[in-house]
């Protein structure tokens, strides 16, 4: 989040510098808005240019791209805007060098001036802002519901394998392998009353439930 905010501020600062640069002097006291866009492709001439058809036009387009890229948090759009500004500025430098014979940098107003510096700085700031931005998170926004399927807590067992639900996630045979319902188990789990080893209380002699002391003990056979 902090990277996106910092990158957006740097990119917007670069866009502002690029848009303001045509209103400042570029070369020999001539402002950037006096250069026509067509002069960048056909050669620099002394013909004055209108504002909307000057070099300001591609810079305005790049600034709009930066604003759109910041809103959608797209690093590619912001970086492309920086390439546009740098590309048109370098193209102007090539054409101006061809027209003047050479490019000079001087403080007497005869060489490259502050407008060119603003344009180059604006393009570089856009690229730096794109690098600082983290971009959109994966699955953010509307793509979260469309691009990613809802994950189930447990995967459904195949149709040819009968398993308990939820699955035990353990290898081996399933707990229930029969399609019929399981038999109910008596809820009583205490000691067996018919077993003398687990019986904890005495019973009356002759109790029919007592296998040790039946009510009618067997008679001895007569002795001859």
PDB file of N, CA, C and O in Angstrom, residues 168-196:
ATOM      1  N   UNK A 168     -11.501 -38.655   5.761  1.00  0.00           N
ATOM      2  CA  UNK A 168     -10.535 -38.738   6.854  1.00  0.00           C
ATOM      3  C   UNK A 168      -9.133 -38.361   6.423  1.00  0.00           C
ATOM      4  O   UNK A 168      -8.261 -38.188   7.261  1.00  0.00           O
ATOM      5  N   UNK A 169      -8.905 -38.243   5.118  1.00  0.00           N
ATOM      6  CA  UNK A 169      -7.587 -37.907   4.585  1.00  0.00           C
ATOM      7  C   UNK A 169      -6.525 -38.921   5.007  1.00  0.00           C
ATOM      8  O   UNK A 169      -5.347 -38.591   5.125  1.00  0.00           O
ATOM      9  N   UNK A 170      -6.943 -40.158   5.292  1.00  0.00           N
ATOM     10  CA  UNK A 170      -6.009 -41.200   5.680  1.00  0.00           C
ATOM     11  C   UNK A 170      -6.003 -42.294   4.620  1.00  0.00           C
ATOM     12  O   UNK A 170      -7.053 -42.622   4.062  1.00  0.00           O
ATOM     13  N   UNK A 171      -4.840 -42.879   4.344  1.00  0.00           N
ATOM     14  CA  UNK A 171      -4.803 -43.944   3.332  1.00  0.00           C
ATOM     15  C   UNK A 171      -5.454 -45.212   3.872  1.00  0.00           C
ATOM     16  O   UNK A 171      -5.617 -45.420   5.070  1.00  0.00           O
ATOM     17  N   UNK A 172      -5.806 -46.061   2.952  1.00  0.00           N
ATOM     18  CA  UNK A 172      -6.390 -47.338   3.357  1.00  0.00           C
ATOM     19  C   UNK A 172      -7.843 -47.436   2.941  1.00  0.00           C
ATOM     20  O   UNK A 172      -8.401 -46.580   2.248  1.00  0.00           O
ATOM     21  N   UNK A 173      -8.473 -48.509   3.401  1.00  0.00           N
ATOM     22  CA  UNK A 173      -9.860 -48.748   3.077  1.00  0.00           C
ATOM     23  C   UNK A 173     -10.755 -47.742   3.773  1.00  0.00           C
ATOM     24  O   UNK A 173     -10.427 -47.193   4.829  1.00  0.00           O
ATOM     25  N   UNK A 174     -11.894 -47.515   3.191  1.00  0.00           N
ATOM     26  CA  UNK A 174     -12.844 -46.603   3.787  1.00  0.00           C
ATOM     27  C   UNK A 174     -13.501 -47.231   5.005  1.00  0.00           C
ATOM     28  O   UNK A 174     -13.555 -48.451   5.164  1.00  0.00           O
ATOM     29  N   UNK A 175     -13.998 -46.377   5.884  1.00  0.00           N
ATOM     30  CA  UNK A 175     -14.656 -46.878   7.087  1.00  0.00           C
ATOM     31  C   UNK A 175     -15.943 -47.599   6.731  1.00  0.00           C
ATOM     32  O   UNK A 175     -16.274 -48.643   7.267  1.00  0.00           O
ATOM     33  N   UNK A 176     -16.692 -47.062   5.820  1.00  0.00           N
ATOM     34  CA  UNK A 176     -17.961 -47.655   5.408  1.00  0.00           C
ATOM     35  C   UNK A 176     -17.863 -48.046   3.941  1.00  0.00           C
ATOM     36  O   UNK A 176     -17.693 -47.196   3.089  1.00  0.00           O
ATOM     37  N   UNK A 177     -17.939 -49.331   3.687  1.00  0.00           N
ATOM     38  CA  UNK A 177     -17.825 -49.818   2.313  1.00  0.00           C
ATOM     39  C   UNK A 177     -19.127 -50.391   1.796  1.00  0.00           C
ATOM     40  O   UNK A 177     -19.180 -50.898   0.690  1.00  0.00           O
ATOM     41  N   UNK A 178     -20.163 -50.370   2.581  1.00  0.00           N
ATOM     42  CA  UNK A 178     -21.449 -50.915   2.169  1.00  0.00           C
ATOM     43  C   UNK A 178     -22.407 -49.773   1.880  1.00  0.00           C
ATOM     44  O   UNK A 178     -22.412 -48.759   2.596  1.00  0.00           O
ATOM     45  N   UNK A 179     -23.218 -49.914   0.841  1.00  0.00           N
ATOM     46  CA  UNK A 179     -24.181 -48.841   0.556  1.00  0.00           C
ATOM     47  C   UNK A 179     -25.325 -48.801   1.537  1.00  0.00           C
ATOM     48  O   UNK A 179     -26.081 -47.831   1.558  1.00  0.00           O
ATOM     49  N   UNK A 180     -25.493 -49.883   2.362  1.00  0.00           N
ATOM     50  CA  UNK A 180     -26.598 -49.919   3.312  1.00  0.00           C
ATOM     51  C   UNK A 180     -26.226 -49.157   4.571  1.00  0.00           C
ATOM     52  O   UNK A 180     -25.061 -49.026   4.915  1.00  0.00           O
ATOM     53  N   UNK A 181     -27.225 -48.668   5.280  1.00  0.00           N
ATOM     54  CA  UNK A 181     -26.911 -47.925   6.515  1.00  0.00           C
ATOM     55  C   UNK A 181     -26.293 -48.822   7.561  1.00  0.00           C
ATOM     56  O   UNK A 181     -26.544 -50.024   7.616  1.00  0.00           O
ATOM     57  N   UNK A 182     -25.454 -48.230   8.397  1.00  0.00           N
ATOM     58  CA  UNK A 182     -24.805 -48.984   9.448  1.00  0.00           C
ATOM     59  C   UNK A 182     -25.806 -49.371  10.530  1.00  0.00           C
ATOM     60  O   UNK A 182     -26.729 -48.610  10.843  1.00  0.00           O
ATOM     61  N   UNK A 183     -25.649 -50.572  11.136  1.00  0.00           N
ATOM     62  CA  UNK A 183     -26.554 -50.968  12.234  1.00  0.00           C
ATOM     63  C   UNK A 183     -26.327 -50.108  13.457  1.00  0.00           C
ATOM     64  O   UNK A 183     -25.209 -49.671  13.732  1.00  0.00           O
ATOM     65  N   UNK A 184     -27.430 -49.870  14.162  1.00  0.00           N
ATOM     66  CA  UNK A 184     -27.333 -49.049  15.354  1.00  0.00           C
ATOM     67  C   UNK A 184     -26.685 -49.849  16.486  1.00  0.00           C
ATOM     68  O   UNK A 184     -26.935 -51.031  16.665  1.00  0.00           O
ATOM     69  N   UNK A 185     -25.873 -49.178  17.266  1.00  0.00           N
ATOM     70  CA  UNK A 185     -25.168 -49.797  18.382  1.00  0.00           C
ATOM     71  C   UNK A 185     -25.841 -49.375  19.676  1.00  0.00           C
ATOM     72  O   UNK A 185     -26.287 -48.225  19.819  1.00  0.00           O
ATOM     73  N   UNK A 186     -25.984 -50.365  20.617  1.00  0.00           N
ATOM     74  CA  UNK A 186     -26.593 -50.037  21.889  1.00  0.00           C
ATOM     75  C   UNK A 186     -25.774 -48.970  22.594  1.00  0.00           C
ATOM     76  O   UNK A 186     -24.549 -49.043  22.645  1.00  0.00           O
ATOM     77  N   UNK A 187     -26.446 -47.975  23.149  1.00  0.00           N
ATOM     78  CA  UNK A 187     -25.690 -46.885  23.786  1.00  0.00           C
ATOM     79  C   UNK A 187     -25.003 -47.298  25.067  1.00  0.00           C
ATOM     80  O   UNK A 187     -24.079 -46.648  25.505  1.00  0.00           O
ATOM     81  N   UNK A 188     -25.455 -48.435  25.706  1.00  0.00           N
ATOM     82  CA  UNK A 188     -24.851 -48.843  26.979  1.00  0.00           C
ATOM     83  C   UNK A 188     -23.487 -49.457  26.735  1.00  0.00           C
ATOM     84  O   UNK A 188     -23.326 -50.360  25.925  1.00  0.00           O
ATOM     85  N   UNK A 189     -22.499 -48.934  27.425  1.00  0.00           N
ATOM     86  CA  UNK A 189     -21.124 -49.414  27.255  1.00  0.00           C
ATOM     87  C   UNK A 189     -20.510 -49.885  28.569  1.00  0.00           C
ATOM     88  O   UNK A 189     -19.300 -50.053  28.660  1.00  0.00           O
ATOM     89  N   UNK A 190     -21.341 -50.101  29.621  1.00  0.00           N
ATOM     90  CA  UNK A 190     -20.827 -50.531  30.912  1.00  0.00           C
ATOM     91  C   UNK A 190     -20.528 -52.018  30.942  1.00  0.00           C
ATOM     92  O   UNK A 190     -20.548 -52.717  29.924  1.00  0.00           O
ATOM     93  N   UNK A 191     -20.232 -52.575  32.145  1.00  0.00           N
ATOM     94  CA  UNK A 191     -19.915 -54.014  32.249  1.00  0.00           C
ATOM     95  C   UNK A 191     -21.122 -54.885  31.982  1.00  0.00           C
ATOM     96  O   UNK A 191     -22.277 -54.480  32.166  1.00  0.00           O
ATOM     97  N   UNK A 192     -20.830 -56.102  31.514  1.00  0.00           N
ATOM     98  CA  UNK A 192     -21.890 -57.053  31.212  1.00  0.00           C
ATOM     99  C   UNK A 192     -22.403 -57.644  32.531  1.00  0.00           C
ATOM    100  O   UNK A 192     -21.633 -58.192  33.338  1.00  0.00           O
ATOM    101  N   UNK A 193     -23.719 -57.522  32.731  1.00  0.00           N
ATOM    102  CA  UNK A 193     -24.299 -58.034  33.988  1.00  0.00           C
ATOM    103  C   UNK A 193     -24.272 -59.553  34.062  1.00  0.00           C
ATOM    104  O   UNK A 193     -24.368 -60.137  35.142  1.00  0.00           O
ATOM    105  N   UNK A 194     -24.155 -60.225  32.938  1.00  0.00           N
ATOM    106  CA  UNK A 194     -24.137 -61.686  32.922  1.00  0.00           C
ATOM    107  C   UNK A 194     -22.741 -62.266  33.097  1.00  0.00           C
ATOM    108  O   UNK A 194     -22.575 -63.460  33.162  1.00  0.00           O
ATOM    109  N   UNK A 195     -21.734 -61.404  33.096  1.00  0.00           N
ATOM    110  CA  UNK A 195     -20.364 -61.871  33.237  1.00  0.00           C
ATOM    111  C   UNK A 195     -19.933 -61.681  34.685  1.00  0.00           C
ATOM    112  O   UNK A 195     -19.927 -60.550  35.203  1.00  0.00           O
ATOM    113  N   UNK A 196     -19.601 -62.809  35.373  1.00  0.00           N
ATOM    114  CA  UNK A 196     -19.226 -62.736  36.786  1.00  0.00           C
ATOM    115  C   UNK A 196     -17.916 -62.004  36.985  1.00  0.00           C
ATOM    116  O   UNK A 196     -17.657 -61.466  38.059  1.00  0.00           O
TER     117      UNK A 196
END
